[in-house]
Coordinates of C-alpha atoms in Angstrom, one line a residue:
M1 CA 2.7 -55.8 -34.1
G2 CA 5.1 -58.7 -33.9
K3 CA 4.5 -61.9 -31.9
K4 CA 6.8 -60.8 -29.0
S5 CA 5.3 -57.3 -28.9
S6 CA 1.8 -58.8 -28.9
E7 CA 2.7 -61.2 -26.0
K8 CA 4.3 -58.3 -24.0
A9 CA 1.2 -56.1 -24.5
K10 CA -1.0 -59.0 -23.4
K11 CA 1.1 -59.6 -20.3
L12 CA 1.3 -55.9 -19.3
S13 CA -2.3 -55.4 -18.5
G14 CA -4.5 -55.1 -15.4
A15 CA -3.1 -54.2 -12.0
E16 CA -0.1 -56.6 -12.3
G17 CA 0.9 -55.2 -15.7
F18 CA 0.4 -51.6 -14.5
N19 CA 2.7 -52.2 -11.5
Q20 CA 5.3 -53.9 -13.6
Y21 CA 5.3 -51.3 -16.3
Y22 CA 5.6 -48.3 -14.0
G23 CA 7.9 -50.1 -11.7
E24 CA 10.4 -50.6 -14.5
L25 CA 10.1 -46.9 -15.4
Y26 CA 10.5 -45.5 -11.9
G27 CA 12.5 -48.2 -10.1
Q28 CA 12.5 -48.1 -6.3
R29 CA 10.7 -44.7 -6.4
W30 CA 7.6 -46.4 -7.7
E31 CA 6.7 -47.7 -4.2
A32 CA 6.9 -44.1 -2.8
L33 CA 4.8 -42.8 -5.7
K34 CA 2.1 -45.4 -5.0
T35 CA 2.1 -44.5 -1.3
S36 CA 1.6 -40.9 -2.2
F37 CA -1.2 -41.8 -4.6
E38 CA -3.1 -43.4 -1.8
K39 CA -3.1 -40.3 0.3
E40 CA -5.8 -37.7 -0.4
N41 CA -4.4 -34.7 -2.1
Q42 CA -5.5 -31.4 -0.5
P43 CA -6.6 -28.9 -3.2
V44 CA -5.9 -25.2 -2.8
E45 CA -8.6 -22.5 -2.9
Y46 CA -8.4 -20.0 -5.8
K47 CA -10.7 -17.0 -5.3
V48 CA -10.4 -14.2 -7.8
T49 CA -11.2 -10.8 -6.3
G50 CA -14.8 -9.9 -7.1
A51 CA -15.8 -13.4 -8.2
E52 CA -19.0 -15.1 -6.9
K53 CA -17.3 -18.4 -6.0
S54 CA -14.0 -20.0 -5.2
Y55 CA -12.5 -22.8 -7.2
F56 CA -10.4 -25.7 -5.7
L57 CA -7.5 -27.3 -7.7
D58 CA -4.2 -29.1 -7.3
S59 CA -1.3 -26.8 -6.5
A60 CA 0.7 -28.5 -9.3
S61 CA -2.0 -27.3 -11.8
V62 CA -1.7 -23.8 -10.5
L63 CA 2.1 -23.9 -10.9
A64 CA 1.8 -25.2 -14.5
A65 CA -0.6 -22.5 -15.5
L66 CA 1.6 -19.9 -13.7
C67 CA 4.6 -21.0 -15.9
L68 CA 3.0 -19.8 -19.1
P69 CA 4.3 -16.2 -19.5
L70 CA 1.4 -13.8 -20.2
K71 CA 2.9 -10.3 -20.0
G72 CA 2.2 -8.6 -23.4
A73 CA 0.0 -11.4 -24.7
E74 CA -3.1 -10.4 -26.5
N75 CA -4.7 -13.6 -27.8
I76 CA -4.6 -16.5 -25.4
L77 CA -5.9 -20.0 -26.0
D78 CA -6.7 -22.8 -23.5
L79 CA -7.2 -25.6 -25.9
C80 CA -8.5 -28.4 -23.6
A81 CA -9.9 -26.2 -20.8
A82 CA -12.5 -28.2 -18.8
P83 CA -13.2 -28.3 -16.0
G84 CA -11.6 -24.8 -15.9
G85 CA -9.1 -24.4 -13.1
K86 CA -6.2 -23.5 -15.4
T87 CA -8.4 -21.1 -17.3
L88 CA -9.1 -19.3 -14.1
V89 CA -5.3 -19.0 -13.4
L90 CA -4.7 -17.7 -16.9
A91 CA -7.7 -15.3 -16.9
S92 CA -6.7 -13.8 -13.5
R93 CA -3.1 -13.1 -14.8
M94 CA -3.7 -11.8 -18.3
D95 CA -3.3 -8.1 -19.2
E96 CA -6.4 -5.9 -19.1
D97 CA -6.5 -5.7 -22.9
A98 CA -6.0 -9.4 -23.5
K99 CA -8.6 -12.0 -24.5
L100 CA -8.8 -15.7 -23.6
S101 CA -10.4 -18.4 -25.7
S102 CA -11.3 -21.3 -23.5
N103 CA -12.2 -24.5 -25.5
E104 CA -13.5 -27.9 -24.6
R105 CA -14.7 -30.6 -27.1
S106 CA -17.2 -32.3 -24.9
P107 CA -20.6 -30.4 -24.7
E108 CA -21.2 -31.5 -21.1
R109 CA -17.7 -30.5 -19.9
K110 CA -17.9 -27.3 -21.9
H111 CA -21.1 -26.4 -20.0
R112 CA -19.3 -27.0 -16.8
L113 CA -16.4 -24.8 -18.0
S114 CA -18.8 -22.0 -18.9
V115 CA -20.4 -22.1 -15.4
V116 CA -16.9 -21.9 -13.8
V117 CA -16.0 -18.9 -16.0
E118 CA -19.2 -17.1 -15.1
T119 CA -19.1 -17.8 -11.3
C120 CA -15.4 -17.9 -10.5
L121 CA -14.4 -14.7 -12.4
P122 CA -15.6 -11.1 -12.0
L123 CA -17.5 -9.7 -14.9
Q124 CA -14.6 -7.4 -16.0
I125 CA -12.5 -10.5 -16.6
S126 CA -15.2 -13.1 -17.7
E127 CA -16.4 -10.8 -20.5
R128 CA -13.0 -11.2 -22.1
V129 CA -13.1 -15.0 -21.9
Q130 CA -14.9 -16.8 -24.7
T131 CA -15.8 -20.4 -24.2
S132 CA -16.2 -22.8 -27.1
C133 CA -17.0 -26.4 -27.9
S134 CA -14.7 -27.6 -30.6
D135 CA -12.2 -30.5 -31.4
G136 CA -8.9 -28.9 -30.7
S137 CA -7.1 -31.4 -32.9
T138 CA -8.8 -30.0 -36.0
W139 CA -8.8 -26.3 -35.1
C140 CA -5.7 -25.8 -37.2
T141 CA -7.6 -26.7 -40.3
R142 CA -9.6 -23.5 -39.9
Q143 CA -7.0 -21.1 -38.5
T144 CA -3.2 -20.9 -38.2
E145 CA -0.8 -18.8 -36.3
C146 CA -3.5 -16.8 -34.6
F147 CA -2.7 -17.0 -30.8
D148 CA 0.4 -15.6 -29.1
R149 CA 0.0 -17.9 -26.0
I150 CA -1.5 -21.4 -25.8
L151 CA -2.0 -23.8 -22.9
L152 CA -2.5 -27.4 -23.9
D153 CA -3.4 -29.5 -20.9
A154 CA -3.8 -32.7 -22.9
P155 CA -6.0 -35.7 -22.1
C156 CA -3.7 -38.4 -20.6
S157 CA -3.3 -41.7 -18.9
S158 CA -3.8 -40.1 -15.5
E159 CA -2.1 -42.9 -13.6
R160 CA -3.0 -41.6 -10.2
H161 CA -6.7 -41.9 -10.9
V162 CA -6.2 -45.3 -12.5
Y163 CA -4.3 -46.6 -9.5
N164 CA -7.0 -45.5 -7.1
D165 CA -9.9 -46.9 -9.2
P166 CA -10.2 -50.7 -9.2
K167 CA -12.2 -50.7 -12.4
Y168 CA -9.8 -48.6 -14.4
L169 CA -6.9 -50.5 -12.9
K170 CA -8.3 -53.8 -14.0
D171 CA -8.9 -52.5 -17.5
W172 CA -5.4 -50.9 -17.9
S173 CA -3.3 -52.0 -20.8
L174 CA -0.4 -50.7 -23.0
S175 CA -2.8 -50.2 -25.8
R176 CA -4.4 -47.4 -23.8
I177 CA -1.2 -45.5 -23.8
K178 CA -1.0 -45.8 -27.6
T179 CA -4.5 -44.5 -28.0
V180 CA -3.8 -41.5 -25.7
T181 CA -0.6 -40.6 -27.4
T182 CA -2.3 -40.6 -30.8
E183 CA -4.8 -38.1 -29.4
Q184 CA -2.1 -36.0 -27.7
W185 CA 0.0 -35.7 -30.9
A186 CA -3.0 -34.5 -32.9
L187 CA -3.7 -31.8 -30.3
L188 CA 0.0 -30.8 -29.9
S189 CA 0.6 -30.5 -33.6
S190 CA -2.6 -28.5 -34.0
A191 CA -1.7 -26.2 -31.1
Y192 CA 1.8 -25.6 -32.6
R193 CA 0.2 -24.6 -35.9
L194 CA -2.1 -22.2 -34.1
L195 CA 0.8 -20.5 -32.4
E196 CA 2.1 -17.3 -33.8
P197 CA 5.9 -16.9 -34.4
D198 CA 7.5 -15.6 -31.2
G199 CA 4.5 -17.1 -29.4
I200 CA 4.7 -19.5 -26.4
L201 CA 3.0 -22.8 -25.9
L202 CA 2.8 -24.7 -22.6
Y203 CA 2.1 -28.4 -23.0
S204 CA 1.1 -30.3 -19.9
T205 CA -0.3 -33.6 -18.7
C206 CA -0.9 -35.4 -15.4
A207 CA 0.8 -38.5 -16.8
L208 CA 3.8 -40.4 -15.5
C209 CA 4.5 -42.1 -18.9
P210 CA 7.4 -40.6 -20.9
D211 CA 5.6 -41.4 -24.1
E212 CA 3.0 -38.8 -23.2
N213 CA 5.5 -36.2 -22.0
D214 CA 9.1 -35.8 -23.2
E215 CA 8.6 -38.0 -26.2
M216 CA 5.8 -35.8 -27.4
I217 CA 8.1 -32.8 -27.4
E218 CA 10.8 -34.8 -29.1
R219 CA 8.3 -35.8 -31.8
L220 CA 7.5 -32.1 -32.2
F221 CA 11.2 -31.3 -32.8
K222 CA 11.4 -34.1 -35.4
K223 CA 8.3 -32.9 -37.2
F224 CA 8.7 -29.2 -37.4
N225 CA 12.4 -28.4 -37.2
K226 CA 13.1 -29.8 -40.6
D227 CA 11.0 -27.1 -42.4
G228 CA 13.0 -24.2 -41.0
T229 CA 10.4 -23.2 -38.3
V230 CA 12.3 -24.0 -35.1
F231 CA 11.5 -23.5 -31.5
E232 CA 13.3 -23.3 -28.2
L233 CA 12.5 -24.6 -24.7
L234 CA 12.1 -22.0 -21.9
S235 CA 12.8 -22.4 -18.3
P236 CA 10.0 -21.9 -15.8
S237 CA 9.9 -18.6 -13.9
P238 CA 6.6 -18.6 -12.0
E239 CA 5.9 -15.3 -10.3
L240 CA 3.8 -15.9 -7.2
S241 CA 3.1 -12.2 -7.0
E242 CA 0.9 -12.5 -10.1
I243 CA -1.7 -14.5 -8.1
E244 CA -1.1 -12.9 -4.7
G245 CA -4.5 -12.3 -3.0
F246 CA -6.2 -15.1 -5.0
T247 CA -4.8 -18.1 -3.2
K248 CA -2.7 -19.1 -0.2
I249 CA -0.3 -21.5 -1.8
T250 CA 3.1 -23.0 -1.4
L251 CA 4.3 -23.8 -4.9
P252 CA 5.4 -27.4 -5.2
Q253 CA 8.9 -28.2 -6.3
Y254 CA 9.5 -29.5 -9.9
E255 CA 12.2 -31.7 -11.4
K256 CA 14.0 -31.3 -14.7
T257 CA 13.4 -33.9 -17.4
K258 CA 14.9 -34.0 -20.9
Y259 CA 12.5 -31.5 -22.5
G260 CA 10.4 -30.2 -19.6
Y261 CA 9.6 -30.4 -15.9
Q262 CA 7.7 -32.8 -13.7
I263 CA 6.0 -32.4 -10.3
L264 CA 5.7 -35.8 -8.5
P265 CA 3.6 -36.2 -5.3
D266 CA 6.2 -38.2 -3.3
V267 CA 8.4 -35.2 -2.9
S268 CA 5.9 -32.3 -3.3
G269 CA 3.5 -32.8 -0.4
G270 CA 1.1 -34.9 -2.5
A271 CA 0.7 -32.4 -5.4
G272 CA 0.7 -33.8 -8.9
P273 CA 1.7 -35.6 -10.9
I274 CA 2.1 -32.9 -13.5
Y275 CA 4.4 -32.7 -16.5
F276 CA 4.9 -29.5 -18.5
S277 CA 7.2 -28.1 -21.2
I278 CA 7.4 -24.5 -22.3
I279 CA 7.9 -24.0 -26.0
K280 CA 8.7 -20.7 -27.8
K281 CA 8.1 -20.7 -31.5
L282 CA 10.8 -18.8 -33.4
K283 CA 10.3 -16.9 -36.6
S284 CA 11.0 -18.9 -39.8
L285 CA 14.6 -18.8 -40.9

């Protein structure tokens, strides 16, 4: 890192650096976003017919999981699944002969995920959901092209939580973004290798930083398009009828970005933030 870059990184840290960095990214909108962060987001109830318990999650998370097309899918993977909300949305939508692998690398979080699957899904669905504890970034070293649908809700900067937690805000720095994007890229490139030709991958984060969102998809283009295996980006077409009866929800609005879509809480009733991009892997040329 050069001297100027080092000085900039040192300056852009803590609450002041956080506000300066995101203020430059979002301009006048940053004040509205911060105001929306300070308001408590009301989660929606998701209760699958026949399940023991309900689950409560952000409506933006429901929308993102709803945007992964599942009709005709047989082998589905939720690569970073804990605490389990998106797994429930996928499981409740999948075809009767489909199977879902729901993975989490942390043993503690995987245990929580397993409890959610057992208590928030009826047996006829939960018996087709297999939970596992594995590092998703290395899964591709054991298998390739074995899932026809993948949801990757990647670990991210989670700026809303940072902003609302004085400790995390004090410790924030640009180096954190670099660390997170390194992890995201390892997961995304692994997920892409696990995806079958003609399969669909939905990449999502709850981050505001473009490095973690559109720039990840751009990096995927640069990495994989040169070897003849290309992909195309799909437009979202969420069908509320697929989850009718499980939740009373008004789907939040989403905004187009260069490679995906973003739900921001200042214009979506407090939902989000969520970024997602829908990637269809095409057969090799």
